[in-house]
Amino acid sequence: MIIDCHGHYTTSPRQHEGWRGEQIEAHKAGKPPPPRPRITDDEIRESIANGQLKVQRERGTDLTIFSPRAAGMGHHLGDPTTSEAWASACNELIHRVCSLFPQNFIGVAMLPQSARVSPKNCIPEIDRCVNEYGFVGVNLNPDPSGGHWQDPPLGDRYWYPVYEKMVEYDIPAMIHVSASCNPTHHTTGAHYLNGDTAGFNQLMTSSVLKDFPGIKFIIPHGGGAVPYHWGRYRGLAQDAKLGLLSELMLKNVFFDTCVYHLPGQELLARVIPVDNILFASEMIGAVRGIDPQTGYHYDDTKRYIDQLPLSAADKAKIFEGNARRVYGRLSATIEKQSAR
Ligand SMILES: [Zn+2]
């Protein structure tokens, strides 16, 4: 089985994101939001059959761990009330996709975060998504201000209510920022990779992994700059007397393979132990074109893994085994959904 641990519903029916625009406009005007739009099962089926499912079949992957569009989370927009309503709408839509295509998609929640608002207010949505929807993880935005970094770092106790829930439910968090509203930080070219790198560094210099020994985080987009600069982080940890970086981080922190060329994947697999790498593509996401050097889509990451000089057993860990281990509820959910 090939499990892609990083996919977003980037092809959702138009009225879904349309409503979000109206909701934010209404908020600015001090008016209540309009009623949520009607979205039929057929519209969802069509958006998936011609989108993510089609790509799964073309590329030979089986299951996508699926969450709302990341840049669309927009935690810097509106207020806690608009964030709650939007997260609720987005997660409900993911649940509908997973119900219509139970063999191909398993859900991960976006959280109703807002800049400088305690993440405590995310708890009811986490409860709902795990208990009612059967989701297996969350996307945690380390910068709900959208590029201005106004909240405390991930090591601060500010975030602990979310970590307590993650441990309680055995769900990992992918550290994933949303759109940037800071013009100096392009959303997918700078802000995403900065968020990945900053998130890793914040955890490294904190006591989170000591305070929550069983907690698991996934650093997406190949870990931002981290694998490339592994020597820097080893040295920083050493200078700060934090001990060996691998012992400090690698029981709890994992990296996905959303790296869009073979040399990057080779570096990732050389630097990061195979046990800490999870297959992912973020297909129909940030980079949608075809690489003229290979003739294939940049985000067709399975091709790169196939070419790595690793044993079949190691590749099976990257494609399946590690995801089943990191997402503690995944295997049971696969069984449950495939029985439907
Ligand atoms: Zn993403």
mmCIF file of N, CA and C in Angstrom, residues 8 20 68-77 83 86 108-119 121-122 126 137-155 158-159 162-163 166 172-181 187 191-196 198-200 202 217-218 220-221:
data_model
loop_
_atom_site.group_PDB
_atom_site.id
_atom_site.type_symbol
_atom_site.label_atom_id
_atom_site.label_comp_id
_atom_site.label_asym_id
_atom_site.label_seq_id
_atom_site.Cartn_x
_atom_site.Cartn_y
_atom_site.Cartn_z
ATOM 1 N N HIS A 8 -4.153 18.081 0.196
ATOM 2 C CA HIS A 8 -5.174 19.063 0.585
ATOM 3 C C HIS A 8 -6.282 19.077 -0.464
ATOM 4 N N ARG A 20 -16.428 31.496 1.870
ATOM 5 C CA ARG A 20 -15.394 32.045 2.743
ATOM 6 C C ARG A 20 -15.178 33.534 2.461
ATOM 7 N N PRO A 68 -8.038 20.080 4.677
ATOM 8 C CA PRO A 68 -8.462 21.268 3.935
ATOM 9 C C PRO A 68 -7.267 22.007 3.311
ATOM 10 N N ARG A 69 -7.567 22.776 2.281
ATOM 11 C CA ARG A 69 -6.520 23.546 1.579
ATOM 12 C C ARG A 69 -5.747 24.406 2.585
ATOM 13 N N ALA A 70 -4.418 24.248 2.581
ATOM 14 C CA ALA A 70 -3.622 24.882 3.644
ATOM 15 C C ALA A 70 -3.587 26.399 3.510
ATOM 16 N N ALA A 71 -3.341 26.885 2.299
ATOM 17 C CA ALA A 71 -3.287 28.342 2.124
ATOM 18 C C ALA A 71 -4.659 28.956 2.393
ATOM 19 N N GLY A 72 -5.715 28.141 2.238
ATOM 20 C CA GLY A 72 -7.068 28.633 2.466
ATOM 21 C C GLY A 72 -7.455 28.718 3.933
ATOM 22 N N MET A 73 -6.643 28.150 4.825
ATOM 23 C CA MET A 73 -7.007 28.192 6.257
ATOM 24 C C MET A 73 -7.146 29.641 6.721
ATOM 25 N N GLY A 74 -6.211 30.495 6.288
ATOM 26 C CA GLY A 74 -6.320 31.942 6.505
ATOM 27 C C GLY A 74 -6.581 32.328 7.950
ATOM 28 N N HIS A 75 -5.753 31.822 8.858
ATOM 29 C CA HIS A 75 -6.002 32.103 10.278
ATOM 30 C C HIS A 75 -5.823 33.573 10.636
ATOM 31 N N HIS A 76 -5.192 34.336 9.730
ATOM 32 C CA HIS A 76 -4.990 35.767 10.004
ATOM 33 C C HIS A 76 -6.231 36.590 9.660
ATOM 34 N N LEU A 77 -7.203 35.955 8.991
ATOM 35 C CA LEU A 77 -8.411 36.685 8.594
ATOM 36 C C LEU A 77 -9.492 36.566 9.659
ATOM 37 N N SER A 83 -13.029 31.957 12.283
ATOM 38 C CA SER A 83 -12.118 30.806 12.157
ATOM 39 C C SER A 83 -12.825 29.508 12.538
ATOM 40 N N TRP A 86 -15.275 28.564 9.763
ATOM 41 C CA TRP A 86 -14.574 28.144 8.539
ATOM 42 C C TRP A 86 -13.916 26.772 8.722
ATOM 43 N N VAL A 108 -7.576 14.594 7.958
ATOM 44 C CA VAL A 108 -6.788 15.332 8.947
ATOM 45 C C VAL A 108 -7.450 16.702 9.080
ATOM 46 N N ALA A 109 -7.501 17.226 10.306
ATOM 47 C CA ALA A 109 -8.256 18.451 10.578
ATOM 48 C C ALA A 109 -7.411 19.705 10.443
ATOM 49 N N MET A 110 -8.049 20.759 9.936
ATOM 50 C CA MET A 110 -7.481 22.096 10.155
ATOM 51 C C MET A 110 -8.067 22.609 11.468
ATOM 52 N N LEU A 111 -7.366 23.499 12.119
ATOM 53 C CA LEU A 111 -7.802 23.963 13.433
ATOM 54 C C LEU A 111 -8.294 25.404 13.356
ATOM 55 N N PRO A 112 -9.262 25.748 14.196
ATOM 56 C CA PRO A 112 -9.809 27.118 14.180
ATOM 57 C C PRO A 112 -8.909 28.078 14.942
ATOM 58 N N GLN A 113 -7.681 28.257 14.440
ATOM 59 C CA GLN A 113 -6.727 29.118 15.125
ATOM 60 C C GLN A 113 -6.936 30.581 14.740
ATOM 61 N N SER A 114 -6.473 31.467 15.580
ATOM 62 C CA SER A 114 -6.431 32.903 15.280
ATOM 63 C C SER A 114 -5.198 33.452 15.977
ATOM 64 N N ALA A 115 -4.592 34.462 15.364
ATOM 65 C CA ALA A 115 -3.383 35.046 15.954
ATOM 66 C C ALA A 115 -3.676 35.558 17.361
ATOM 67 N N ARG A 116 -2.786 35.264 18.273
ATOM 68 C CA ARG A 116 -2.845 35.731 19.671
ATOM 69 C C ARG A 116 -4.128 35.313 20.403
ATOM 70 N N VAL A 117 -4.702 34.201 19.951
ATOM 71 C CA VAL A 117 -5.855 33.621 20.653
ATOM 72 C C VAL A 117 -5.432 32.237 21.120
ATOM 73 N N SER A 118 -5.651 31.928 22.379
ATOM 74 C CA SER A 118 -5.176 30.659 22.917
ATOM 75 C C SER A 118 -5.660 29.473 22.082
ATOM 76 N N PRO A 119 -4.729 28.560 21.754
ATOM 77 C CA PRO A 119 -5.127 27.370 20.994
ATOM 78 C C PRO A 119 -6.076 26.458 21.769
ATOM 79 N N ASN A 121 -8.959 27.065 22.258
ATOM 80 C CA ASN A 121 -10.250 27.100 21.562
ATOM 81 C C ASN A 121 -10.313 26.101 20.389
ATOM 82 N N CYS A 122 -9.188 25.394 20.131
ATOM 83 C CA CYS A 122 -9.201 24.365 19.074
ATOM 84 C C CYS A 122 -9.699 23.018 19.591
ATOM 85 N N ILE A 126 -11.043 19.542 17.581
ATOM 86 C CA ILE A 126 -10.237 18.308 17.567
ATOM 87 C C ILE A 126 -11.101 17.144 18.041
ATOM 88 N N GLY A 137 -5.278 13.002 12.406
ATOM 89 C CA GLY A 137 -4.226 13.974 12.712
ATOM 90 C C GLY A 137 -4.764 15.387 12.595
ATOM 91 N N VAL A 138 -3.877 16.343 12.870
ATOM 92 C CA VAL A 138 -4.242 17.761 12.723
ATOM 93 C C VAL A 138 -3.110 18.496 11.996
ATOM 94 N N ASN A 139 -3.469 19.592 11.363
ATOM 95 C CA ASN A 139 -2.468 20.537 10.863
ATOM 96 C C ASN A 139 -2.384 21.670 11.871
ATOM 97 N N LEU A 140 -1.207 21.896 12.387
ATOM 98 C CA LEU A 140 -1.034 22.944 13.396
ATOM 99 C C LEU A 140 -0.245 24.090 12.775
ATOM 100 N N ASN A 141 -0.850 25.277 12.775
ATOM 101 C CA ASN A 141 -0.196 26.449 12.185
ATOM 102 C C ASN A 141 0.632 27.160 13.264
ATOM 103 N N PRO A 142 1.965 27.164 13.124
ATOM 104 C CA PRO A 142 2.796 27.815 14.151
ATOM 105 C C PRO A 142 2.745 29.343 14.057
ATOM 106 N N ASP A 143 2.125 29.868 12.993
ATOM 107 C CA ASP A 143 2.046 31.319 12.800
ATOM 108 C C ASP A 143 0.683 31.738 12.281
ATOM 109 N N PRO A 144 -0.322 31.730 13.159
ATOM 110 C CA PRO A 144 -1.670 32.111 12.696
ATOM 111 C C PRO A 144 -1.767 33.565 12.223
ATOM 112 N N SER A 145 -0.725 34.350 12.429
ATOM 113 C CA SER A 145 -0.782 35.745 11.969
ATOM 114 C C SER A 145 -0.436 35.857 10.475
ATOM 115 N N GLY A 146 -0.073 34.757 9.851
ATOM 116 C CA GLY A 146 0.150 34.786 8.411
ATOM 117 C C GLY A 146 1.413 35.521 7.982
ATOM 118 N N GLY A 147 2.515 35.241 8.661
ATOM 119 C CA GLY A 147 3.785 35.824 8.217
ATOM 120 C C GLY A 147 4.316 36.925 9.109
ATOM 121 N N HIS A 148 3.655 37.181 10.209
ATOM 122 C CA HIS A 148 4.145 38.204 11.148
ATOM 123 C C HIS A 148 4.606 37.614 12.481
ATOM 124 N N TRP A 149 4.387 36.317 12.672
ATOM 125 C CA TRP A 149 4.878 35.570 13.845
ATOM 126 C C TRP A 149 4.573 36.303 15.156
ATOM 127 N N GLN A 150 3.285 36.433 15.448
ATOM 128 C CA GLN A 150 2.864 37.170 16.649
ATOM 129 C C GLN A 150 2.566 36.267 17.840
ATOM 130 N N ASP A 151 2.568 34.951 17.627
ATOM 131 C CA ASP A 151 2.275 34.041 18.740
ATOM 132 C C ASP A 151 3.576 33.508 19.333
ATOM 133 N N PRO A 152 3.503 32.951 20.558
ATOM 134 C CA PRO A 152 4.713 32.378 21.157
ATOM 135 C C PRO A 152 5.212 31.187 20.338
ATOM 136 N N PRO A 153 6.505 30.836 20.481
ATOM 137 C CA PRO A 153 7.028 29.679 19.755
ATOM 138 C C PRO A 153 6.381 28.375 20.222
ATOM 139 N N LEU A 154 6.514 27.341 19.397
ATOM 140 C CA LEU A 154 5.846 26.062 19.681
ATOM 141 C C LEU A 154 6.308 25.419 20.985
ATOM 142 N N GLY A 155 7.423 25.875 21.525
ATOM 143 C CA GLY A 155 7.903 25.331 22.797
ATOM 144 C C GLY A 155 7.180 25.919 24.000
ATOM 145 N N TYR A 158 1.787 27.837 26.016
ATOM 146 C CA TYR A 158 0.637 28.340 25.261
ATOM 147 C C TYR A 158 0.026 27.243 24.392
ATOM 148 N N TRP A 159 0.889 26.399 23.798
ATOM 149 C CA TRP A 159 0.422 25.387 22.843
ATOM 150 C C TRP A 159 0.066 24.064 23.510
ATOM 151 N N VAL A 162 -3.184 21.813 23.005
ATOM 152 C CA VAL A 162 -3.257 21.031 21.763
ATOM 153 C C VAL A 162 -2.386 19.768 21.892
ATOM 154 N N TYR A 163 -1.209 19.920 22.470
ATOM 155 C CA TYR A 163 -0.315 18.764 22.618
ATOM 156 C C TYR A 163 -0.952 17.694 23.513
ATOM 157 N N MET A 166 -3.328 15.812 21.438
ATOM 158 C CA MET A 166 -2.626 14.951 20.471
ATOM 159 C C MET A 166 -2.195 13.648 21.128
ATOM 160 N N PRO A 172 -0.838 12.707 15.341
ATOM 161 C CA PRO A 172 0.279 13.631 15.136
ATOM 162 C C PRO A 172 -0.215 14.981 14.617
ATOM 163 N N ALA A 173 0.661 15.974 14.706
ATOM 164 C CA ALA A 173 0.390 17.263 14.062
ATOM 165 C C ALA A 173 1.404 17.477 12.962
ATOM 166 N N MET A 174 0.911 17.891 11.800
ATOM 167 C CA MET A 174 1.809 18.403 10.779
ATOM 168 C C MET A 174 1.945 19.895 11.036
ATOM 169 N N ILE A 175 3.190 20.361 11.149
ATOM 170 C CA ILE A 175 3.430 21.792 11.378
ATOM 171 C C ILE A 175 3.265 22.482 10.030
ATOM 172 N N HIS A 176 2.160 23.195 9.850
ATOM 173 C CA HIS A 176 1.854 23.696 8.504
ATOM 174 C C HIS A 176 1.274 25.091 8.576
ATOM 175 N N VAL A 177 2.003 26.068 8.075
ATOM 176 C CA VAL A 177 1.481 27.428 8.043
ATOM 177 C C VAL A 177 0.420 27.545 6.958
ATOM 178 N N SER A 178 -0.233 28.696 6.937
ATOM 179 C CA SER A 178 -1.234 28.983 5.903
ATOM 180 C C SER A 178 -0.704 30.110 5.010
ATOM 181 N N ALA A 179 -1.614 30.823 4.366
ATOM 182 C CA ALA A 179 -1.181 31.888 3.460
ATOM 183 C C ALA A 179 -0.418 32.977 4.217
ATOM 184 N N SER A 180 0.477 33.625 3.507
ATOM 185 C CA SER A 180 1.202 34.751 4.064
ATOM 186 C C SER A 180 0.489 36.037 3.686
ATOM 187 N N CYS A 181 0.316 36.932 4.665
ATOM 188 C CA CYS A 181 -0.204 38.258 4.326
ATOM 189 C C CYS A 181 0.921 39.284 4.423
ATOM 190 N N THR A 187 3.882 32.941 -0.106
ATOM 191 C CA THR A 187 3.254 31.852 0.654
ATOM 192 C C THR A 187 3.973 30.517 0.479
ATOM 193 N N HIS A 191 7.206 31.362 2.889
ATOM 194 C CA HIS A 191 6.535 31.214 4.192
ATOM 195 C C HIS A 191 6.414 29.743 4.596
ATOM 196 N N TYR A 192 6.019 28.882 3.663
ATOM 197 C CA TYR A 192 5.875 27.456 4.002
ATOM 198 C C TYR A 192 7.200 26.891 4.505
ATOM 199 N N LEU A 193 8.261 27.120 3.737
ATOM 200 C CA LEU A 193 9.548 26.515 4.088
ATOM 201 C C LEU A 193 10.117 27.138 5.359
ATOM 202 N N ASN A 194 9.860 28.448 5.531
ATOM 203 C CA ASN A 194 10.281 29.106 6.780
ATOM 204 C C ASN A 194 9.521 28.516 7.965
ATOM 205 N N GLY A 195 8.221 28.283 7.762
ATOM 206 C CA GLY A 195 7.398 27.727 8.843
ATOM 207 C C GLY A 195 7.896 26.354 9.258
ATOM 208 N N ASP A 196 8.249 25.519 8.269
ATOM 209 C CA ASP A 196 8.764 24.181 8.563
ATOM 210 C C ASP A 196 10.052 24.277 9.379
ATOM 211 N N ALA A 198 11.354 26.922 11.023
ATOM 212 C CA ALA A 198 11.183 27.567 12.332
ATOM 213 C C ALA A 198 10.515 26.610 13.315
ATOM 214 N N GLY A 199 9.518 25.855 12.830
ATOM 215 C CA GLY A 199 8.816 24.919 13.714
ATOM 216 C C GLY A 199 9.768 23.881 14.286
ATOM 217 N N PHE A 200 10.622 23.320 13.444
ATOM 218 C CA PHE A 200 11.608 22.332 13.909
ATOM 219 C C PHE A 200 12.517 22.958 14.960
ATOM 220 N N GLN A 202 12.020 25.565 16.848
ATOM 221 C CA GLN A 202 11.291 25.889 18.082
ATOM 222 C C GLN A 202 11.145 24.646 18.962
ATOM 223 N N PHE A 217 5.317 14.842 15.590
ATOM 224 C CA PHE A 217 5.166 15.959 14.659
ATOM 225 C C PHE A 217 5.718 15.566 13.294
ATOM 226 N N ILE A 218 5.061 16.053 12.261
ATOM 227 C CA ILE A 218 5.584 15.872 10.906
ATOM 228 C C ILE A 218 5.973 17.244 10.383
ATOM 229 N N PRO A 220 6.588 19.154 7.171
ATOM 230 C CA PRO A 220 6.293 18.898 5.752
ATOM 231 C C PRO A 220 7.329 19.524 4.823
ATOM 232 N N HIS A 221 7.059 19.397 3.528
ATOM 233 C CA HIS A 221 7.906 19.985 2.484
ATOM 234 C C HIS A 221 9.354 19.563 2.693
#
